PDB file of C-alpha atoms and ligand atoms in Angstrom:
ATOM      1  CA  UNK A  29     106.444  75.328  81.266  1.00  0.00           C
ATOM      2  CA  UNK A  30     106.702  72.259  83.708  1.00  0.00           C
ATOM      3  CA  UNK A  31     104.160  69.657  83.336  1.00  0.00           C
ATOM      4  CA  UNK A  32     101.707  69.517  86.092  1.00  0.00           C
ATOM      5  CA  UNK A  33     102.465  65.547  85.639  1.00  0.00           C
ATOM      6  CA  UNK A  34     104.054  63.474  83.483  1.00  0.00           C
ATOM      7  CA  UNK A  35     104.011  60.072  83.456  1.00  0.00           C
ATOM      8  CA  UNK A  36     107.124  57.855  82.275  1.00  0.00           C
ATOM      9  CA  UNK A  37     106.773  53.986  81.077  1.00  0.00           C
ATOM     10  CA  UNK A  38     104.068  53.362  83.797  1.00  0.00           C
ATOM     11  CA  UNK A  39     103.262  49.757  84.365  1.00  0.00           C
ATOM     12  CA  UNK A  40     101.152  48.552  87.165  1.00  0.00           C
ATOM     13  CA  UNK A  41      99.407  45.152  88.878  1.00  0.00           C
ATOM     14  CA  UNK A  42      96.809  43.892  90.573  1.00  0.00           C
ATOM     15  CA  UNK A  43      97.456  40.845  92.802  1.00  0.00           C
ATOM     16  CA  UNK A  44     100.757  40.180  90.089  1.00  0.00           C
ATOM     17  CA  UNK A  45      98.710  40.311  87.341  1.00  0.00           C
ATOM     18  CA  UNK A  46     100.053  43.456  84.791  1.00  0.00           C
ATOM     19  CA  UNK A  47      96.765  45.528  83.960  1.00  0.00           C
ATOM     20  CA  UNK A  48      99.051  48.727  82.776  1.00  0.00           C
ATOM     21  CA  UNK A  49     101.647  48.354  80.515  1.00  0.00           C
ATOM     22  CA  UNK A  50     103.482  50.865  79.478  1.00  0.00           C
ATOM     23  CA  UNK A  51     101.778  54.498  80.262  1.00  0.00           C
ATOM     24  CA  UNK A  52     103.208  57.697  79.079  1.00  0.00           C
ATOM     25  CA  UNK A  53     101.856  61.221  79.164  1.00  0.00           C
ATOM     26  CA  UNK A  54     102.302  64.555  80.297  1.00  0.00           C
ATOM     27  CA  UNK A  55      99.705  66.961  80.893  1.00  0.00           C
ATOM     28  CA  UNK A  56     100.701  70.863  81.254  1.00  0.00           C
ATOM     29  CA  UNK A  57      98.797  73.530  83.128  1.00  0.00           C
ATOM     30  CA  UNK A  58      95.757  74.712  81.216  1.00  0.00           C
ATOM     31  CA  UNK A  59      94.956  71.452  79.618  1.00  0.00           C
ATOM     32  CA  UNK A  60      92.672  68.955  79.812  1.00  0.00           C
ATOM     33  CA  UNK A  61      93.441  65.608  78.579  1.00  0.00           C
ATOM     34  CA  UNK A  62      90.558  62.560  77.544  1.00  0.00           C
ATOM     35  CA  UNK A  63      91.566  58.815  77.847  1.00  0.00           C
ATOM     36  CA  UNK A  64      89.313  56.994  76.279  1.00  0.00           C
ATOM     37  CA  UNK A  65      88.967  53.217  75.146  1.00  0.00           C
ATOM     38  CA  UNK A  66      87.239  50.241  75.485  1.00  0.00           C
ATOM     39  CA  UNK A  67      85.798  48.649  78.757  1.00  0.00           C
ATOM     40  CA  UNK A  68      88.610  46.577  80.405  1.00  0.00           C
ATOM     41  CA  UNK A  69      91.215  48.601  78.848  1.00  0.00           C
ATOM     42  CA  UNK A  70      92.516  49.491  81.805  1.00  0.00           C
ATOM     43  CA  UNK A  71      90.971  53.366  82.596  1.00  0.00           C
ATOM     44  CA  UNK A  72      89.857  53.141  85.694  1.00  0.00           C
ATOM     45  CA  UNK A  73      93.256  51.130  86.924  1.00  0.00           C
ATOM     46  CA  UNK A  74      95.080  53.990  86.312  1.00  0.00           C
ATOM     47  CA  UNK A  75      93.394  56.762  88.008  1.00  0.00           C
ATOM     48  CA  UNK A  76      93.188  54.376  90.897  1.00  0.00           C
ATOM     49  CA  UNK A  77      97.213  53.801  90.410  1.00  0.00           C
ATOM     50  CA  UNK A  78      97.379  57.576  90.545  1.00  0.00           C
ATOM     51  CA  UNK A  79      95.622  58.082  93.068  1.00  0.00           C
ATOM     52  CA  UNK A  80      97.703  55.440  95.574  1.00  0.00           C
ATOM     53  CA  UNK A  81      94.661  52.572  96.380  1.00  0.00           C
ATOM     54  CA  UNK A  82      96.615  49.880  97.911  1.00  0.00           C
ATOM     55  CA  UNK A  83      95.443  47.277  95.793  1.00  0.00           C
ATOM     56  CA  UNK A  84      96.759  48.829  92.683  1.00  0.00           C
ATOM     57  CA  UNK A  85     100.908  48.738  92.620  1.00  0.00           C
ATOM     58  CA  UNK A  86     102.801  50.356  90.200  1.00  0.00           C
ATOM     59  CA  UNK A  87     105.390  47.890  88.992  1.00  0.00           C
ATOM     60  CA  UNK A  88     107.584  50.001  87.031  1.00  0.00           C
ATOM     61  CA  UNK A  89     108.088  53.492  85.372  1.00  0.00           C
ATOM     62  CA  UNK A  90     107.785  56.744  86.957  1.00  0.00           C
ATOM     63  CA  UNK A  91     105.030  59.699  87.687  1.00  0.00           C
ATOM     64  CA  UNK A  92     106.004  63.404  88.732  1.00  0.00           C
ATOM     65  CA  UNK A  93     103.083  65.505  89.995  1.00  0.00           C
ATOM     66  CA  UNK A  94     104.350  69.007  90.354  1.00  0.00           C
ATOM     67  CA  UNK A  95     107.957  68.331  89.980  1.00  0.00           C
ATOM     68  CA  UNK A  96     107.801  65.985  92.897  1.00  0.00           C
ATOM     69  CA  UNK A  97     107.397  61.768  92.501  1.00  0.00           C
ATOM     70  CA  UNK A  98     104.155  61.243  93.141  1.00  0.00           C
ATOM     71  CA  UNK A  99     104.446  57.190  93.557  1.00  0.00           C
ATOM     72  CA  UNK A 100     106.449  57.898  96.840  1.00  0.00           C
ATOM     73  CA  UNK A 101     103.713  59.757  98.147  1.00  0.00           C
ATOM     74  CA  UNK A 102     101.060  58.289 100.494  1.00  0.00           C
ATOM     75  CA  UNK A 103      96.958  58.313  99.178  1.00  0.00           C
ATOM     76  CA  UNK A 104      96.660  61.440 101.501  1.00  0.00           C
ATOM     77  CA  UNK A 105      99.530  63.509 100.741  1.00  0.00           C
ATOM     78  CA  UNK A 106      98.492  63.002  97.088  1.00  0.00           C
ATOM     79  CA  UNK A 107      95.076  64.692  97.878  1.00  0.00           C
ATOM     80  CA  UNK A 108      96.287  67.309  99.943  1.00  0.00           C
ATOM     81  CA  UNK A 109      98.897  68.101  97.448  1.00  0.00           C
ATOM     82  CA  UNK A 110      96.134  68.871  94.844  1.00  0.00           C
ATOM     83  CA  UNK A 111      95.136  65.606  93.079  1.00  0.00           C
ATOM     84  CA  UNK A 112      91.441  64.742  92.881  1.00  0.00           C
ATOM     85  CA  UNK A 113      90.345  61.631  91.547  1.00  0.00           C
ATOM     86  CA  UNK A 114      86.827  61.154  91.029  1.00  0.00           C
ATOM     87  CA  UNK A 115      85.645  57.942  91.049  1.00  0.00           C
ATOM     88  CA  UNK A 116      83.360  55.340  88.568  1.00  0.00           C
ATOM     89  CA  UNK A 117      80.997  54.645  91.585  1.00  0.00           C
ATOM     90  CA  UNK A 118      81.451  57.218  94.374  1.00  0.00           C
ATOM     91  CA  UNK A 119      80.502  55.838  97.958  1.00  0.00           C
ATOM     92  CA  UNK A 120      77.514  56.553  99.427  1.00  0.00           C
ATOM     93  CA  UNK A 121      78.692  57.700 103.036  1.00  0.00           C
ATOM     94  CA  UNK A 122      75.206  57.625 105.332  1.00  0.00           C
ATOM     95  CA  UNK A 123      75.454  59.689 108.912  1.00  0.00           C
ATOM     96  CA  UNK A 124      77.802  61.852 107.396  1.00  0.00           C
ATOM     97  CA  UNK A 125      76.683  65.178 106.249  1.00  0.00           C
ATOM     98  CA  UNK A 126      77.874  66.559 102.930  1.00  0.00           C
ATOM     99  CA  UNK A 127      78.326  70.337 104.033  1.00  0.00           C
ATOM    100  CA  UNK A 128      80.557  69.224 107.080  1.00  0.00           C
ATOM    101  CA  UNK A 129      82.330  66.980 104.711  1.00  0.00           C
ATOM    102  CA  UNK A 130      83.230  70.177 102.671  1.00  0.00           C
ATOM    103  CA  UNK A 131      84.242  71.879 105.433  1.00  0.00           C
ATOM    104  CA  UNK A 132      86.687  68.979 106.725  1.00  0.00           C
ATOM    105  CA  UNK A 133      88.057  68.335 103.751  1.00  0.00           C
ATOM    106  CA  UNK A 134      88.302  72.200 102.911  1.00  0.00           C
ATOM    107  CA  UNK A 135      89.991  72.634 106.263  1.00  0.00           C
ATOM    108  CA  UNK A 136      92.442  70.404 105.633  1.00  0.00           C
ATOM    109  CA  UNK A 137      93.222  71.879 102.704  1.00  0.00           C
ATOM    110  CA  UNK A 138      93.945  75.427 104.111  1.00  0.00           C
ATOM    111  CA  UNK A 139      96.349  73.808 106.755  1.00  0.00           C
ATOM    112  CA  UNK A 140      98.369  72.393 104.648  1.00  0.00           C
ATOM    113  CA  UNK A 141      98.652  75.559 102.311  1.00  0.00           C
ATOM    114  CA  UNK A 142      99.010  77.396 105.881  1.00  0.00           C
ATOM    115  CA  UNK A 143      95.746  79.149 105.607  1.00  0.00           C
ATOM    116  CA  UNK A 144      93.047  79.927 107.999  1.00  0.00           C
ATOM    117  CA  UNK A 145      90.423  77.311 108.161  1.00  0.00           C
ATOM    118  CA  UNK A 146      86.886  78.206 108.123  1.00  0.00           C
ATOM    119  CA  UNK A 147      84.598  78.057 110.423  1.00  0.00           C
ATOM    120  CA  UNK A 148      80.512  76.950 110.245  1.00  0.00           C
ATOM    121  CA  UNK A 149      78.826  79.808 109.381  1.00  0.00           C
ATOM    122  CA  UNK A 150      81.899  80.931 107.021  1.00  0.00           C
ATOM    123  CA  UNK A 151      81.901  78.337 105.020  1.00  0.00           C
ATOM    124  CA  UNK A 152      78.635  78.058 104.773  1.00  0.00           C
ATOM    125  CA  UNK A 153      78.718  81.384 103.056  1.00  0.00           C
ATOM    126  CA  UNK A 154      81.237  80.029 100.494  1.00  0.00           C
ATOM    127  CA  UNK A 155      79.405  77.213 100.269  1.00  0.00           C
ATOM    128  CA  UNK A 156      76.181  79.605  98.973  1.00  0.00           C
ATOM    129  CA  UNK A 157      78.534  81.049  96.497  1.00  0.00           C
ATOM    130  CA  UNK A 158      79.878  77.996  94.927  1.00  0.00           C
ATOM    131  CA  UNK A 159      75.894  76.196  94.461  1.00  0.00           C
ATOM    132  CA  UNK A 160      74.616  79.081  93.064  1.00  0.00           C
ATOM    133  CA  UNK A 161      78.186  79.534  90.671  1.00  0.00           C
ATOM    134  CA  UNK A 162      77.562  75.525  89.796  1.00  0.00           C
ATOM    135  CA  UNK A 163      73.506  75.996  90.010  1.00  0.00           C
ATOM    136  CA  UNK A 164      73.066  73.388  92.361  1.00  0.00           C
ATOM    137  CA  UNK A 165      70.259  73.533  94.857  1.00  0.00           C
ATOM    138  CA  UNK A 166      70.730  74.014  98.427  1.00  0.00           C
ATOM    139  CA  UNK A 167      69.339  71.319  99.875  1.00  0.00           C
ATOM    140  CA  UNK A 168      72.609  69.202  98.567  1.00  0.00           C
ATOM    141  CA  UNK A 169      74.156  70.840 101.851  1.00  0.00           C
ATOM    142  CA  UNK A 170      71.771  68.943 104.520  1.00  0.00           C
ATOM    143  CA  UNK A 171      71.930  65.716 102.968  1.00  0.00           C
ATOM    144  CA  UNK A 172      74.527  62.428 103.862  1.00  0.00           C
ATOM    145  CA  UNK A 173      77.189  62.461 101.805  1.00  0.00           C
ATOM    146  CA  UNK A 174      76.126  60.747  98.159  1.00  0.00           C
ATOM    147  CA  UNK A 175      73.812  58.753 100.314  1.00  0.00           C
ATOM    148  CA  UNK A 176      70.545  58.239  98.333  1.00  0.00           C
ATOM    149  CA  UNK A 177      72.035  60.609  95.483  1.00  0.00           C
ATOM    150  CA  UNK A 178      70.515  60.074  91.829  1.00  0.00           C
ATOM    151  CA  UNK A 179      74.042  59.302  89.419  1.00  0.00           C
ATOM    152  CA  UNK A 180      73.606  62.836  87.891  1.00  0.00           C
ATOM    153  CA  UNK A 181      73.501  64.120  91.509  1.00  0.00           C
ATOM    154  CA  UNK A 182      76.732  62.146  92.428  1.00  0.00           C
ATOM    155  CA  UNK A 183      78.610  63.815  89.927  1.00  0.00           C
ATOM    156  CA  UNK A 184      77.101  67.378  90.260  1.00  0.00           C
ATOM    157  CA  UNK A 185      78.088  66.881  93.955  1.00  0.00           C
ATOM    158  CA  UNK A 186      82.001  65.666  92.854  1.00  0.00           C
ATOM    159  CA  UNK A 187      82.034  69.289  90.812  1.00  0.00           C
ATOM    160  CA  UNK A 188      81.127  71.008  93.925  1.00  0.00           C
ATOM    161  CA  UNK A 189      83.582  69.465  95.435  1.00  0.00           C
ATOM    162  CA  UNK A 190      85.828  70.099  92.904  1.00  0.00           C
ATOM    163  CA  UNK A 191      85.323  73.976  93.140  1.00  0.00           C
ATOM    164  CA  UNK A 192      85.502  73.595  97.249  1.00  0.00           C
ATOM    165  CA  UNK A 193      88.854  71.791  97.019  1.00  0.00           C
ATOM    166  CA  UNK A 194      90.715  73.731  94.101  1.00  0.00           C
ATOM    167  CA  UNK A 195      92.671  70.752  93.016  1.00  0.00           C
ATOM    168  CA  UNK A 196      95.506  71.484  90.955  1.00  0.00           C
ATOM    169  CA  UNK A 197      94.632  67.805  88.882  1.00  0.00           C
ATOM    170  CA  UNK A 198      91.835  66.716  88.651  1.00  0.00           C
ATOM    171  CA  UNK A 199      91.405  63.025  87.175  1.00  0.00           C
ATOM    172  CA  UNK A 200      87.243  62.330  86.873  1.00  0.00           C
ATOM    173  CA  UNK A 201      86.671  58.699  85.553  1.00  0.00           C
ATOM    174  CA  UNK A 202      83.491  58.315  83.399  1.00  0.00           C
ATOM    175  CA  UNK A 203      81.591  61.363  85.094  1.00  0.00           C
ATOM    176  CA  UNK A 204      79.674  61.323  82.311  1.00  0.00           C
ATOM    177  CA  UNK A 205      78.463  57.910  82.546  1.00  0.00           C
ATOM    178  CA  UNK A 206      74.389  57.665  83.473  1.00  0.00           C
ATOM    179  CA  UNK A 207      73.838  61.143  82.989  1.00  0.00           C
ATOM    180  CA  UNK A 208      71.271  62.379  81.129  1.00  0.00           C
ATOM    181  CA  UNK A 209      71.663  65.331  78.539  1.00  0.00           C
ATOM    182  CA  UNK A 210      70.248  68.175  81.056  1.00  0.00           C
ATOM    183  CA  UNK A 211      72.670  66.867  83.800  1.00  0.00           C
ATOM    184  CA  UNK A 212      75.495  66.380  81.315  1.00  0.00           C
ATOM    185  CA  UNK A 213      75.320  70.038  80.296  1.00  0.00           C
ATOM    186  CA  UNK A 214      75.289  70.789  83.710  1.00  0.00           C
ATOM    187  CA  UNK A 215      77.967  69.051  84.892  1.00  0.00           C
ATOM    188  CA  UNK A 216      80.404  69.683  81.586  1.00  0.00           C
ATOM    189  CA  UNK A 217      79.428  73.813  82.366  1.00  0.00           C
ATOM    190  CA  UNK A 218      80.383  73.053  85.672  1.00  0.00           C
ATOM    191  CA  UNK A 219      83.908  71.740  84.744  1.00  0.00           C
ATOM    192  CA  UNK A 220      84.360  74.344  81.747  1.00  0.00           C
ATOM    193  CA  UNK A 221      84.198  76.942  84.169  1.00  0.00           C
ATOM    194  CA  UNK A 222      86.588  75.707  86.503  1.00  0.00           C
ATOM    195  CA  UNK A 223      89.090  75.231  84.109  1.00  0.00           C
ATOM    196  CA  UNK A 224      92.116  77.940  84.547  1.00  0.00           C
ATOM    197  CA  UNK A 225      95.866  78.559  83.243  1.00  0.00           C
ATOM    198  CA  UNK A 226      97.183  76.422  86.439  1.00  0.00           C
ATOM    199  CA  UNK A 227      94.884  73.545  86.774  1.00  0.00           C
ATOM    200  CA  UNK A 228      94.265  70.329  84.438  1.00  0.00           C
ATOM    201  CA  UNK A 229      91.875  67.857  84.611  1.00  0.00           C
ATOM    202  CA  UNK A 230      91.869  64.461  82.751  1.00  0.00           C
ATOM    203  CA  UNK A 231      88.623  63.200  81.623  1.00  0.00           C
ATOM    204  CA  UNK A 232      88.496  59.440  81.289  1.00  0.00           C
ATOM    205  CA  UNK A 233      85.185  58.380  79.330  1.00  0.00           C
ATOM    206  CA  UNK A 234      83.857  55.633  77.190  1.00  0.00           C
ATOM    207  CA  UNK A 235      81.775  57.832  74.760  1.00  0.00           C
ATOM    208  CA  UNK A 236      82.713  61.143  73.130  1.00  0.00           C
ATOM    209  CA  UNK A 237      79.476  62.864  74.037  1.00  0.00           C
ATOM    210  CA  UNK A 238      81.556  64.665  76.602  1.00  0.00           C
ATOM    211  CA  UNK A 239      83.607  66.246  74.733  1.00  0.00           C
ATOM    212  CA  UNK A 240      80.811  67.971  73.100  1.00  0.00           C
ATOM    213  CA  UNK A 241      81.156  70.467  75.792  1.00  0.00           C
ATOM    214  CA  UNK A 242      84.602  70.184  76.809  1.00  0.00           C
ATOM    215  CA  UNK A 243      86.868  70.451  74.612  1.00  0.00           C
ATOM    216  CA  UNK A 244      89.880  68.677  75.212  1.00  0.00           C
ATOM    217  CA  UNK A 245      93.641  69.792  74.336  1.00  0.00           C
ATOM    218  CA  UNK A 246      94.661  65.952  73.551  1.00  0.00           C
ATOM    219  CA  UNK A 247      92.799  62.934  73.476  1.00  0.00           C
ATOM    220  CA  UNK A 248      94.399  59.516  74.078  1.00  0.00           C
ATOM    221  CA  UNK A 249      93.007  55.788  73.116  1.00  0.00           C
ATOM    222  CA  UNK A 250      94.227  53.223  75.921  1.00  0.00           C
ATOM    223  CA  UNK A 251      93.986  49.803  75.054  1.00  0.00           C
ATOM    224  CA  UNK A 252      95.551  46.779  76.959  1.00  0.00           C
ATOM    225  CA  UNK A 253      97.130  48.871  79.334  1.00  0.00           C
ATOM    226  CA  UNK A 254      98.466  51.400  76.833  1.00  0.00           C
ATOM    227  CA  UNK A 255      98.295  54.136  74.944  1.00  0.00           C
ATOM    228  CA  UNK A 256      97.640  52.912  71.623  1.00  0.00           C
ATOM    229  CA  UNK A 257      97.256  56.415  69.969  1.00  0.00           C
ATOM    230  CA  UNK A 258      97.381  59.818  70.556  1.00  0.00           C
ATOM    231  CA  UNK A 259      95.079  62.644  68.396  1.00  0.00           C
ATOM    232  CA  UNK A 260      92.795  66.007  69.143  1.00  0.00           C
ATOM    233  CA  UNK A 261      89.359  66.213  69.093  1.00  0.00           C
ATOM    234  CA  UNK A 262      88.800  64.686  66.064  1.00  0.00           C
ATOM    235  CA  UNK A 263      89.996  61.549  67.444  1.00  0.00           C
ATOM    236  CA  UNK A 264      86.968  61.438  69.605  1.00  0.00           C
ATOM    237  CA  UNK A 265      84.927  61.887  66.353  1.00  0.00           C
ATOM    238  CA  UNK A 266      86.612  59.492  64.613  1.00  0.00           C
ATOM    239  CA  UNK A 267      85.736  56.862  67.381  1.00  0.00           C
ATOM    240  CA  UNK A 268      82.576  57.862  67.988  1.00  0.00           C
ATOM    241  CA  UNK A 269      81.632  57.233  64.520  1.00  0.00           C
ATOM    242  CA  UNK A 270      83.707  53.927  63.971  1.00  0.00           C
ATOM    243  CA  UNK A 271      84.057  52.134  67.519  1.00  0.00           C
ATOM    244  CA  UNK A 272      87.589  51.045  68.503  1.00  0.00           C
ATOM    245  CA  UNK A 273      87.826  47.993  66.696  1.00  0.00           C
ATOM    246  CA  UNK A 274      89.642  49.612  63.531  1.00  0.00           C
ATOM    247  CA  UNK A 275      92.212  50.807  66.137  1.00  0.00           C
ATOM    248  CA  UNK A 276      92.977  47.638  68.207  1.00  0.00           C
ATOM    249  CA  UNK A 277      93.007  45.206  65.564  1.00  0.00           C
TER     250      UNK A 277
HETATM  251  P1  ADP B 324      88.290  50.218  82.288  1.00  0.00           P
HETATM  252  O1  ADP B 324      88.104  51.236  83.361  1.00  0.00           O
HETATM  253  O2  ADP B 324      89.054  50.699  81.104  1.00  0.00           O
HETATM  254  O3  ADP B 324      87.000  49.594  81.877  1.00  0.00           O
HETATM  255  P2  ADP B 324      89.622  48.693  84.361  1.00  0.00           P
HETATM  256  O4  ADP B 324      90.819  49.484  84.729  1.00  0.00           O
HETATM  257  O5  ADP B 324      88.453  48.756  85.280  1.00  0.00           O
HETATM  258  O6  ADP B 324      89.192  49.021  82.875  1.00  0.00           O
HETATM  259  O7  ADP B 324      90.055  47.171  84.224  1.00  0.00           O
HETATM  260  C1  ADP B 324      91.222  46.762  83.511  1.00  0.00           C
HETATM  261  C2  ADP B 324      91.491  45.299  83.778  1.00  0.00           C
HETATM  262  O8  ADP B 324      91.875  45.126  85.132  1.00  0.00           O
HETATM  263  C3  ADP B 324      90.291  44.392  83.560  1.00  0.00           C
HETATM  264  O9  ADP B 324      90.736  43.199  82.995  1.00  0.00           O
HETATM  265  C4  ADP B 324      89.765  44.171  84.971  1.00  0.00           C
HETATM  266  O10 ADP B 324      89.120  42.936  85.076  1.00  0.00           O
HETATM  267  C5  ADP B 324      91.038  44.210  85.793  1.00  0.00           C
HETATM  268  N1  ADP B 324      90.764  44.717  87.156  1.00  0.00           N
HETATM  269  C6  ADP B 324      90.421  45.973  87.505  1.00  0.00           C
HETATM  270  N2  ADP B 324      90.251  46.101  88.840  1.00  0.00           N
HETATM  271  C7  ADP B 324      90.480  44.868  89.348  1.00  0.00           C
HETATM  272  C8  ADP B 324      90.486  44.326  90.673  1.00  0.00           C
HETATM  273  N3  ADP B 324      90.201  45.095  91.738  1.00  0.00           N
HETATM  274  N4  ADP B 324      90.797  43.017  90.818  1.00  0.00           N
HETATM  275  C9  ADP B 324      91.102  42.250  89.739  1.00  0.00           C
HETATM  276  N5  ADP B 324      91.119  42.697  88.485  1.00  0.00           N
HETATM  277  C10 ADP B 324      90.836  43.972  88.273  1.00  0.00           C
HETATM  278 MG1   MG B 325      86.405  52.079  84.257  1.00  0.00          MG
END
């Protein structure tokens, strides 16, 4: 089975300085993958590497997203070619409503598979079906996009998005951060059931809480801009009962 991506040896700067040093992994269809590790470590750096934000260069190494090289690839072909990253701190995006933001970024999506796009009163119908599959409440539709959202809202919004979009990799960086239990359960239900044989999502996340409810095929400790050790759930456990120090000293 061909990885949905591998990473090879991945290094990668901001303004010359090396934050990633040395990132391997390779994530097949069906799985999900944590990173976890201590703040600074370098988490968030990578999905932004991934994900092609101009600030973030990759210095060295390689990354192949559905046998393709994904570092040659614009931020926008990445996206269209089925990478979501979810951000830390999504931005709050006033005057722009969150159902047509669906719908654009839905449409887009159908192009580019060469599918018909959907119009208003379509997709507002899919739409329906996805809030009441994710239990979200309607009036998410009418609102700006994140604008004024609560933290657990944010991220219940990035799942609907998730479901809209289809992404074959999806990388979510601390979604679980600021959420309280109700909204965690929510949110890690959410996820569970969009998991399938030809997706993968990587779950980066401070705590192990998380994985509670989503139970992850491999679970990786970055540290210093590497992977300092590789384990299964109980790896997770094993942190969340002893902190990382016993690993990074
Ligand atoms: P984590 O998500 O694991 O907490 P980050 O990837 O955010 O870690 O940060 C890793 C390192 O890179 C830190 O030392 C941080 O200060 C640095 N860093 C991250 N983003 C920037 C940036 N935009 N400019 C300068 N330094 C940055
Ligand atoms: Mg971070």
């Amino acid at each position: 089975m061909n990885p949905i991506i591998e990473i090879q040896d991945l290094h990668a700067e901001i303004d010359e300085k090396e934050i990633l040093t040395g990132i391997s992994l390779r994530v097949l269809p069906g799985e999900v993958h944590a990173i976890m590790g201590p703040n600074g470590s370098g988490k968030s750096t990578l999905s932004k590497v991934l994900a092609g934000h101009p600030q973030y260069k990759a210095s060295k190494g390689t990354v192949t997203f559905k046998n393709e090289n994904l570092l040659e690839m614009s931020a926008e072909l990445r996206a269209r070619k089925g990478l979501f990253i979810g951000y830390q701190y999504p931005v709050e995006v006033a005057g722009v409503n969150n159902a047509e933001f669906l719908r654009l970024a839905y449409n887009t999506k159908q192009k580019e598979a060469g599918l018909e796009e959907a119009d208003p009163l379509d997709f507002d119908m899919l739409l329906d079906e996805k809030m009441k599959f994710l239990d979200m409440d309607a009036r998410f539709k009418e609102r700006d996009l994140n604008s004024g959202f609560s933290g657990g809202e944010k991220k219940r919004n990035e799942i609907l998005q998730l479901s809209i979009l289809n992404p074959t990799l999806s990388i979510l960086d601390e979604t679980d951060s600021g959420l309280d239990i109700d909204a965690l359960r929510i949110v890690a239900s959410g996820l569970n059931k969009l998991r399938r044989s030809d997706n993968a999502f990587i779950l980066i996340t401070h705590y192990q809480r998380l994985l509670d409810y989503i139970e992850p095929n491999q679970v990786h400790v970055l540290s210093n801009g590497r992977i300092i050790r590789s384990g299964d759930k109980e790896l997770a456990k094993e942190l969340e009962e002893q902190g990382y120090d016993w690993l990074t000293k």
